mmCIF file of C-alpha atoms and ligand atoms in Angstrom:
data_model
loop_
_atom_site.group_PDB
_atom_site.id
_atom_site.type_symbol
_atom_site.label_atom_id
_atom_site.label_comp_id
_atom_site.label_asym_id
_atom_site.label_seq_id
_atom_site.Cartn_x
_atom_site.Cartn_y
_atom_site.Cartn_z
ATOM 1 C CA MET A 1 0.042 -0.352 0.075
ATOM 2 C CA PRO A 2 1.322 3.506 -0.802
ATOM 3 C CA SER A 3 2.077 6.195 1.596
ATOM 4 C CA ALA A 4 0.326 9.231 1.095
ATOM 5 C CA LEU A 5 3.807 10.693 0.085
ATOM 6 C CA GLU A 6 4.610 8.084 -2.696
ATOM 7 C CA LYS A 7 0.619 7.828 -4.079
ATOM 8 C CA ARG A 8 1.682 11.974 -4.453
ATOM 9 C CA LEU A 9 4.388 12.199 -6.117
ATOM 10 C CA LEU A 10 2.827 9.267 -8.715
ATOM 11 C CA ASP A 11 0.118 11.519 -9.048
ATOM 12 C CA GLU A 12 2.569 14.715 -9.608
ATOM 13 C CA ARG A 13 4.659 11.908 -11.769
ATOM 14 C CA ARG A 14 1.521 11.144 -14.159
ATOM 15 C CA ALA A 15 0.748 14.744 -14.840
ATOM 16 C CA VAL A 16 4.505 15.272 -15.598
ATOM 17 C CA ASP A 17 4.104 12.843 -17.910
ATOM 18 C CA GLU A 18 0.552 13.508 -19.667
ATOM 19 C CA SER A 19 2.050 16.806 -20.365
ATOM 20 C CA LEU A 20 5.351 15.675 -21.822
ATOM 21 C CA VAL A 21 3.128 13.613 -24.244
ATOM 22 C CA ARG A 22 1.377 16.450 -25.352
ATOM 23 C CA LEU A 23 4.504 19.153 -25.784
ATOM 24 C CA MET A 24 6.759 16.683 -27.917
ATOM 25 C CA PRO A 25 6.639 16.897 -31.732
ATOM 26 C CA PRO A 26 4.698 13.877 -33.166
ATOM 27 C CA GLU A 27 6.391 11.049 -34.303
ATOM 28 C CA GLU A 28 5.318 11.307 -37.599
ATOM 29 C CA LEU A 29 6.652 14.784 -37.742
ATOM 30 C CA TYR A 30 9.341 14.695 -41.400
ATOM 31 C CA PRO A 31 12.167 13.009 -40.490
ATOM 32 C CA PRO A 32 10.244 10.965 -38.544
ATOM 33 C CA ARG A 33 13.551 8.510 -37.433
ATOM 34 C CA ILE A 34 14.835 11.860 -35.002
ATOM 35 C CA HIS A 35 11.271 12.375 -33.308
ATOM 36 C CA ARG A 36 10.518 8.352 -32.584
ATOM 37 C CA ALA A 37 13.879 8.786 -31.165
ATOM 38 C CA MET A 38 13.041 11.794 -29.275
ATOM 39 C CA SER A 39 9.935 11.017 -28.246
ATOM 40 C CA ASP A 40 10.938 6.940 -27.035
ATOM 41 C CA ALA A 41 14.041 8.842 -24.557
ATOM 42 C CA VAL A 42 11.389 10.725 -23.010
ATOM 43 C CA LEU A 43 8.505 8.328 -22.669
ATOM 44 C CA ALA A 44 9.891 5.618 -21.619
ATOM 45 C CA GLY A 45 9.578 6.866 -18.189
ATOM 46 C CA GLY A 46 11.534 8.314 -15.491
ATOM 47 C CA LYS A 47 11.310 9.627 -11.886
ATOM 48 C CA ARG A 48 10.099 12.782 -13.247
ATOM 49 C CA LEU A 49 12.321 14.376 -9.677
ATOM 50 C CA ARG A 50 13.451 17.203 -11.875
ATOM 51 C CA PRO A 51 10.421 18.348 -13.485
ATOM 52 C CA ILE A 52 8.513 17.389 -9.853
ATOM 53 C CA LEU A 53 10.801 19.512 -8.201
ATOM 54 C CA LEU A 54 10.392 22.859 -10.517
ATOM 55 C CA LEU A 55 7.451 22.430 -9.808
ATOM 56 C CA GLU A 56 6.918 22.330 -6.051
ATOM 57 C CA ALA A 57 9.282 25.308 -6.067
ATOM 58 C CA ALA A 58 6.797 27.305 -7.873
ATOM 59 C CA SER A 59 4.385 26.231 -5.939
ATOM 60 C CA VAL A 60 5.627 27.051 -2.538
ATOM 61 C CA VAL A 61 6.180 30.296 -3.473
ATOM 62 C CA GLY A 62 2.657 30.867 -4.163
ATOM 63 C CA GLU A 63 2.638 29.977 -8.203
ATOM 64 C CA ARG A 64 0.705 26.944 -9.910
ATOM 65 C CA ASP A 65 0.217 28.636 -13.327
ATOM 66 C CA PRO A 66 -0.181 25.836 -15.680
ATOM 67 C CA ALA A 67 2.174 27.662 -18.337
ATOM 68 C CA LEU A 68 4.799 25.988 -15.579
ATOM 69 C CA ARG A 69 4.221 22.942 -16.985
ATOM 70 C CA LYS A 70 5.906 24.053 -20.752
ATOM 71 C CA ALA A 71 9.257 24.921 -17.667
ATOM 72 C CA ALA A 72 8.533 21.362 -15.681
ATOM 73 C CA ALA A 73 8.813 19.355 -19.463
ATOM 74 C CA ALA A 74 12.154 21.458 -20.268
ATOM 75 C CA ILE A 75 14.378 20.392 -17.189
ATOM 76 C CA GLU A 76 13.388 16.799 -17.943
ATOM 77 C CA LEU A 77 13.953 16.770 -21.877
ATOM 78 C CA VAL A 78 17.252 18.207 -20.910
ATOM 79 C CA HIS A 79 17.740 15.551 -17.495
ATOM 80 C CA THR A 80 17.227 12.925 -20.885
ATOM 81 C CA ALA A 81 19.046 14.311 -23.330
ATOM 82 C CA SER A 82 22.367 13.895 -21.232
ATOM 83 C CA LEU A 83 20.698 9.906 -20.131
ATOM 84 C CA ILE A 84 21.249 9.614 -24.184
ATOM 85 C CA LEU A 85 25.208 11.522 -24.199
ATOM 86 C CA ASP A 86 25.923 9.697 -21.533
ATOM 87 C CA ASP A 87 24.967 6.389 -22.671
ATOM 88 C CA LEU A 88 26.813 6.946 -25.700
ATOM 89 C CA PRO A 89 29.374 4.452 -27.064
ATOM 90 C CA SER A 90 32.276 7.154 -26.167
ATOM 91 C CA MET A 91 30.749 7.638 -23.162
ATOM 92 C CA ASP A 92 29.417 5.287 -20.444
ATOM 93 C CA ASP A 93 28.470 2.520 -23.017
ATOM 94 C CA ALA A 94 25.331 1.846 -21.513
ATOM 95 C CA GLU A 95 22.720 -1.052 -23.187
ATOM 96 C CA LEU A 96 19.655 -0.365 -21.193
ATOM 97 C CA ARG A 97 18.005 2.911 -19.966
ATOM 98 C CA ARG A 98 14.238 3.838 -18.346
ATOM 99 C CA GLY A 99 14.292 -0.495 -19.116
ATOM 100 C CA LYS A 100 14.578 -0.328 -23.051
ATOM 101 C CA PRO A 101 17.337 -0.757 -25.187
ATOM 102 C CA THR A 102 19.469 2.524 -25.375
ATOM 103 C CA VAL A 103 18.568 5.511 -27.659
ATOM 104 C CA HIS A 104 21.992 4.630 -30.559
ATOM 105 C CA LYS A 105 21.277 0.672 -29.573
ATOM 106 C CA VAL A 106 17.803 1.404 -31.140
ATOM 107 C CA TYR A 107 18.527 4.164 -34.060
ATOM 108 C CA GLY A 108 22.496 4.280 -34.002
ATOM 109 C CA GLU A 109 24.337 7.094 -33.341
ATOM 110 C CA ALA A 110 24.108 9.403 -35.666
ATOM 111 C CA THR A 111 20.772 9.746 -34.649
ATOM 112 C CA ALA A 112 20.770 9.690 -30.975
ATOM 113 C CA ILE A 113 23.671 12.430 -30.876
ATOM 114 C CA LEU A 114 21.010 14.632 -33.199
ATOM 115 C CA ALA A 115 17.939 13.422 -30.736
ATOM 116 C CA ALA A 116 19.853 15.031 -27.887
ATOM 117 C CA ILE A 117 20.394 18.162 -29.186
ATOM 118 C CA SER A 118 17.297 18.783 -30.580
ATOM 119 C CA LEU A 119 15.940 17.868 -26.885
ATOM 120 C CA LEU A 120 18.502 20.512 -25.937
ATOM 121 C CA SER A 121 16.768 23.047 -28.346
ATOM 122 C CA TYR A 122 13.525 22.578 -27.951
ATOM 123 C CA SER A 123 14.009 22.777 -24.081
ATOM 124 C CA PHE A 124 15.033 26.311 -24.573
ATOM 125 C CA GLU A 125 12.115 26.917 -26.530
ATOM 126 C CA LEU A 126 9.964 25.498 -23.993
ATOM 127 C CA LEU A 127 11.010 27.686 -20.994
ATOM 128 C CA ALA A 128 10.643 30.955 -22.967
ATOM 129 C CA GLU A 129 7.376 29.977 -23.872
ATOM 130 C CA SER A 130 6.335 29.085 -20.411
ATOM 131 C CA ALA A 131 8.345 32.229 -19.479
ATOM 132 C CA ALA A 132 6.108 34.522 -21.574
ATOM 133 C CA GLU A 133 2.485 32.497 -21.143
ATOM 134 C CA LEU A 134 3.143 33.426 -17.331
ATOM 135 C CA ARG A 135 3.990 37.137 -18.347
ATOM 136 C CA VAL A 136 7.311 37.060 -15.653
ATOM 137 C CA ARG A 137 9.578 40.633 -15.795
ATOM 138 C CA LYS A 138 11.977 40.669 -19.400
ATOM 139 C CA ALA A 139 14.556 40.205 -16.367
ATOM 140 C CA GLN A 140 13.199 37.021 -15.016
ATOM 141 C CA ALA A 141 13.029 35.082 -18.374
ATOM 142 C CA THR A 142 16.419 36.317 -19.035
ATOM 143 C CA GLU A 143 17.530 34.662 -15.372
ATOM 144 C CA ALA A 144 15.426 31.538 -16.094
ATOM 145 C CA ILE A 145 16.705 31.261 -19.351
ATOM 146 C CA SER A 146 20.212 31.546 -18.385
ATOM 147 C CA GLU A 147 20.170 29.314 -15.641
ATOM 148 C CA LEU A 148 19.478 26.239 -17.694
ATOM 149 C CA GLY A 149 22.329 27.141 -19.783
ATOM 150 C CA ARG A 150 24.945 27.209 -17.018
ATOM 151 C CA ALA A 151 23.558 24.012 -15.829
ATOM 152 C CA ILE A 152 24.183 22.153 -19.854
ATOM 153 C CA GLY A 153 27.229 23.907 -20.692
ATOM 154 C CA SER A 154 30.642 23.656 -19.098
ATOM 155 C CA LYS A 155 30.349 25.486 -16.180
ATOM 156 C CA GLY A 156 27.661 22.738 -15.311
ATOM 157 C CA LEU A 157 26.795 18.959 -16.603
ATOM 158 C CA SER A 158 29.162 19.101 -19.657
ATOM 159 C CA ALA A 159 32.278 20.099 -17.117
ATOM 160 C CA GLY A 160 31.296 17.006 -15.011
ATOM 161 C CA GLN A 161 31.362 14.779 -17.212
ATOM 162 C CA GLN A 162 34.585 15.724 -18.747
ATOM 163 C CA VAL A 163 36.191 15.360 -15.093
ATOM 164 C CA ASP A 164 33.900 12.003 -14.850
ATOM 165 C CA LEU A 165 35.662 10.833 -18.280
ATOM 166 C CA GLU A 166 39.436 11.569 -17.565
ATOM 167 C CA PRO A 167 39.680 9.936 -13.568
ATOM 168 C CA GLU A 168 43.742 9.409 -15.005
ATOM 169 C CA THR A 169 43.964 13.301 -15.127
ATOM 170 C CA TYR A 170 42.091 14.744 -12.287
ATOM 171 C CA GLY A 171 43.064 11.716 -9.393
ATOM 172 C CA PRO A 172 41.294 9.536 -7.042
ATOM 173 C CA SER A 173 39.963 12.075 -4.933
ATOM 174 C CA PHE A 174 37.365 13.774 -2.820
ATOM 175 C CA GLU A 175 37.923 17.056 -4.218
ATOM 176 C CA SER A 176 36.740 15.640 -8.043
ATOM 177 C CA LEU A 177 34.276 13.341 -6.678
ATOM 178 C CA GLU A 178 32.268 16.568 -5.409
ATOM 179 C CA PHE A 179 33.391 18.422 -8.572
ATOM 180 C CA VAL A 180 31.662 15.232 -10.958
ATOM 181 C CA HIS A 181 28.770 14.874 -8.449
ATOM 182 C CA SER A 182 27.738 18.986 -8.155
ATOM 183 C CA ARG A 183 27.729 19.341 -11.607
ATOM 184 C CA LYS A 184 26.250 16.031 -13.303
ATOM 185 C CA THR A 185 23.674 16.039 -10.842
ATOM 186 C CA GLY A 186 23.767 18.771 -8.699
ATOM 187 C CA ALA A 187 23.338 20.971 -11.281
ATOM 188 C CA LEU A 188 20.513 20.111 -12.746
ATOM 189 C CA PHE A 189 18.128 19.690 -9.005
ATOM 190 C CA ILE A 190 19.614 23.337 -8.685
ATOM 191 C CA ALA A 191 18.459 24.428 -12.153
ATOM 192 C CA ALA A 192 15.128 23.212 -11.644
ATOM 193 C CA ALA A 193 14.184 24.549 -8.170
ATOM 194 C CA ARG A 194 15.365 27.976 -9.065
ATOM 195 C CA ILE A 195 13.779 28.349 -12.172
ATOM 196 C CA GLY A 196 10.709 27.278 -10.424
ATOM 197 C CA ALA A 197 11.190 30.209 -7.882
ATOM 198 C CA ILE A 198 11.994 32.363 -10.484
ATOM 199 C CA LEU A 199 9.158 32.023 -12.579
ATOM 200 C CA ALA A 200 6.827 32.091 -9.406
ATOM 201 C CA ARG A 201 8.609 35.140 -8.599
ATOM 202 C CA ALA A 202 10.319 34.131 -5.138
ATOM 203 C CA SER A 203 11.999 36.801 -3.213
ATOM 204 C CA ALA A 204 15.553 36.223 -2.434
ATOM 205 C CA LEU A 205 15.691 34.572 0.544
ATOM 206 C CA GLN A 206 13.244 32.068 -0.644
ATOM 207 C CA LEU A 207 15.338 31.785 -3.225
ATOM 208 C CA ASP A 208 18.526 30.912 -1.588
ATOM 209 C CA ALA A 209 16.642 28.303 0.436
ATOM 210 C CA LEU A 210 15.484 26.569 -2.445
ATOM 211 C CA SER A 211 18.519 26.479 -4.069
ATOM 212 C CA SER A 212 20.543 24.943 -1.058
ATOM 213 C CA TYR A 213 17.404 22.540 -0.119
ATOM 214 C CA ALA A 214 18.116 21.193 -4.228
ATOM 215 C CA LYS A 215 22.015 21.726 -3.871
ATOM 216 C CA ASN A 216 21.873 19.114 -0.610
ATOM 217 C CA LEU A 217 18.902 16.866 -2.410
ATOM 218 C CA GLY A 218 20.916 16.455 -5.455
ATOM 219 C CA LEU A 219 23.976 15.617 -3.642
ATOM 220 C CA ALA A 220 21.752 13.010 -1.719
ATOM 221 C CA PHE A 221 20.043 11.336 -4.246
ATOM 222 C CA GLN A 222 23.755 11.089 -6.019
ATOM 223 C CA ILE A 223 25.342 8.936 -3.338
ATOM 224 C CA THR A 224 21.855 7.000 -3.488
ATOM 225 C CA ASP A 225 22.242 6.594 -7.075
ATOM 226 C CA ASP A 226 26.660 5.452 -6.338
ATOM 227 C CA ILE A 227 25.137 2.522 -3.758
ATOM 228 C CA LEU A 228 21.971 1.755 -5.963
ATOM 229 C CA ASP A 229 24.861 1.110 -8.292
ATOM 230 C CA ALA A 230 26.752 -1.275 -6.384
ATOM 231 C CA GLU A 231 24.133 -2.551 -4.724
ATOM 232 C CA GLY A 232 20.947 -3.118 -7.266
ATOM 233 C CA ASP A 233 20.060 -5.108 -10.152
ATOM 234 C CA VAL A 234 18.798 -4.516 -13.752
ATOM 235 C CA ALA A 235 15.503 -5.379 -13.266
ATOM 236 C CA THR A 236 14.565 -3.023 -10.816
ATOM 237 C CA LEU A 237 16.772 -0.078 -12.156
ATOM 238 C CA GLY A 238 15.763 -0.731 -15.525
ATOM 239 C CA LYS A 239 19.542 0.236 -16.209
ATOM 240 C CA ASP A 240 23.068 -1.158 -16.107
ATOM 241 C CA VAL A 241 24.796 -1.260 -12.850
ATOM 242 C CA HIS A 242 27.892 -1.822 -11.761
ATOM 243 C CA LYS A 243 29.150 0.892 -13.978
ATOM 244 C CA ASP A 244 31.103 2.928 -11.259
ATOM 245 C CA ALA A 245 33.077 -0.444 -10.615
ATOM 246 C CA GLY A 246 37.496 0.805 -10.355
ATOM 247 C CA LYS A 247 35.663 4.488 -10.603
ATOM 248 C CA THR A 248 36.317 6.818 -7.461
ATOM 249 C CA THR A 249 32.086 7.120 -6.034
ATOM 250 C CA PHE A 250 31.342 7.897 -2.450
ATOM 251 C CA VAL A 251 30.813 4.100 -1.917
ATOM 252 C CA SER A 252 34.714 3.394 -3.147
ATOM 253 C CA LEU A 253 35.932 6.069 -1.068
ATOM 254 C CA PHE A 254 34.175 6.302 2.156
ATOM 255 C CA GLY A 255 31.811 2.341 2.036
ATOM 256 C CA ALA A 256 28.724 1.790 2.098
ATOM 257 C CA GLU A 257 27.367 2.492 5.397
ATOM 258 C CA ALA A 258 29.019 5.803 6.201
ATOM 259 C CA SER A 259 27.400 7.131 2.412
ATOM 260 C CA ARG A 260 24.164 5.744 3.935
ATOM 261 C CA ARG A 261 24.605 8.520 6.973
ATOM 262 C CA ALA A 262 25.989 11.088 4.448
ATOM 263 C CA ILE A 263 22.412 10.910 2.651
ATOM 264 C CA LEU A 264 20.714 11.228 5.906
ATOM 265 C CA GLY A 265 22.749 13.977 6.776
ATOM 266 C CA LEU A 266 22.162 15.768 3.322
ATOM 267 C CA VAL A 267 18.484 15.045 3.815
ATOM 268 C CA ASP A 268 18.152 16.302 7.200
ATOM 269 C CA THR A 269 20.489 19.795 6.032
ATOM 270 C CA ALA A 270 17.815 20.013 2.989
ATOM 271 C CA LYS A 271 14.449 19.692 5.298
ATOM 272 C CA ARG A 272 16.043 22.335 7.200
ATOM 273 C CA SER A 273 16.559 24.534 4.434
ATOM 274 C CA LEU A 274 13.076 25.021 4.395
ATOM 275 C CA SER A 275 12.319 26.190 7.556
ATOM 276 C CA LEU A 276 10.999 29.623 6.123
ATOM 277 C CA PHE A 277 8.067 27.907 4.545
ATOM 278 C CA GLY A 278 5.407 25.626 6.094
ATOM 279 C CA ALA A 279 2.934 22.983 5.184
ATOM 280 C CA GLU A 280 2.771 24.215 1.666
ATOM 281 C CA ALA A 281 6.927 22.691 1.381
ATOM 282 C CA GLU A 282 5.290 18.999 2.583
ATOM 283 C CA LEU A 283 5.899 17.925 -0.497
ATOM 284 C CA LEU A 284 9.358 19.147 -0.774
ATOM 285 C CA ARG A 285 10.144 17.505 2.665
ATOM 286 C CA GLY A 286 8.890 14.455 1.547
ATOM 287 C CA LEU A 287 10.979 14.119 -1.505
ATOM 288 C CA ALA A 288 14.027 14.546 0.544
ATOM 289 C CA ASP A 289 12.706 11.842 2.479
ATOM 290 C CA TYR A 290 12.186 9.550 -0.735
ATOM 291 C CA VAL A 291 16.037 10.318 -2.135
ATOM 292 C CA ALA A 292 17.426 8.546 1.254
ATOM 293 C CA VAL A 293 15.015 5.433 0.141
ATOM 294 C CA ARG A 294 14.427 4.777 -3.220
ATOM 295 C CA LYS A 295 15.443 1.802 -4.998
ATOM 296 C CA THR A 296 14.942 2.841 -8.034
HETATM 297 C C1 GRG B 1 24.795 18.593 -22.898
HETATM 298 C C2 GRG B 1 23.036 17.909 -21.607
HETATM 299 C C3 GRG B 1 24.288 17.685 -21.670
HETATM 300 C C4 GRG B 1 25.226 16.831 -21.166
HETATM 301 C C5 GRG B 1 26.339 16.213 -21.478
HETATM 302 C C6 GRG B 1 26.514 13.570 -20.672
HETATM 303 C C7 GRG B 1 26.175 14.731 -20.223
HETATM 304 C C8 GRG B 1 26.776 16.111 -20.210
HETATM 305 C C9 GRG B 1 26.673 14.295 -18.997
HETATM 306 C C10 GRG B 1 25.690 13.085 -18.245
HETATM 307 C C11 GRG B 1 24.742 13.617 -17.020
HETATM 308 C C12 GRG B 1 24.658 12.661 -16.307
HETATM 309 C C13 GRG B 1 23.414 11.606 -16.856
HETATM 310 C C14 GRG B 1 24.594 12.385 -15.295
HETATM 311 C C15 GRG B 1 23.993 11.272 -14.333
HETATM 312 C C16 GRG B 1 22.636 11.645 -13.383
HETATM 313 C C17 GRG B 1 21.875 10.620 -12.778
HETATM 314 C C18 GRG B 1 22.141 10.274 -11.300
HETATM 315 C C19 GRG B 1 21.034 9.561 -13.899
HETATM 316 C C20 GRG B 1 19.574 9.039 -12.783
HETATM 317 O O1 GRG B 1 18.391 10.232 -13.063
HETATM 318 P P1 GRG B 1 17.344 9.177 -12.484
HETATM 319 O O2 GRG B 1 17.400 8.535 -12.033
HETATM 320 O O3 GRG B 1 16.938 8.590 -13.987
HETATM 321 O O4 GRG B 1 16.613 10.689 -11.877
HETATM 322 P P2 GRG B 1 15.092 8.413 -14.495
HETATM 323 O O5 GRG B 1 15.735 7.642 -15.601
HETATM 324 O O6 GRG B 1 14.160 8.231 -13.285
HETATM 325 O O7 GRG B 1 15.030 10.140 -14.872
#
């Protein structure tokens, strides 16, 4: 029997799924191969945590306009593009993602790259539309769009991936691990929360609180990912496991028990960051608890 929180998260996930189905370009759109690859990757499932985070960050600040759905979809498209690229033979060389063969296995590498680039471009289109429909001021629209650009590029996801690809250059230290995690995973969590808050016209204090929440949540999420990669199974996770064997991870540096303790500490800090919000932040608090116990 799912808990009330699990039910709410499931409802949120379904609502995100519905808007993604609505917003993705039709699969038959010429040339269909690229549109099929994009839809397959996005609609294959996934926990939809980043769009839920964006919507909840906006919601705690008091904004629940349906136009936010486009911004939420944008962050999920960026995440999906990053998964497609991460799975490529030249990167992680993965076979399975979200319980299905990876995009390059089905469509070939060239289409996988084009599909990822197209998802990224479309994410900016959707975010710009969301800001316009919400009628936020130009400065806030620009800020939201800049957040997304920064999270993706060589100061965000791509920087984390670059360091992750070159363990021999950067060495097995806590500093490089922290650099990789905070960019590969943290950057998009932080961008999701900040974009939601900015579009909701959050105050500086609210924006800081939500950024700190997302930073701690993202790190807790990534350490759980390290544990699941070491201890989980393909059937439950729907993706390749033991991909991190031989890599520096929280588990390899500190062991599983210390990693679990670190997760609990980060979840606690994340929840304490929300102290200026009341009952309206219950889902965000629950999301932090969920991240510590998740099995997928
Ligand atoms: C230009 C977008 C872009 C990226 C270039 C390839 C790359 C740089 C970065 C890889 C980033 C990456 C895949 C990080 C892993 C983050 C992570 C923990 C993914 C798993 O997220 P879940 O569990 O997945 O939320 P689901 O399938 O549930 O959505």
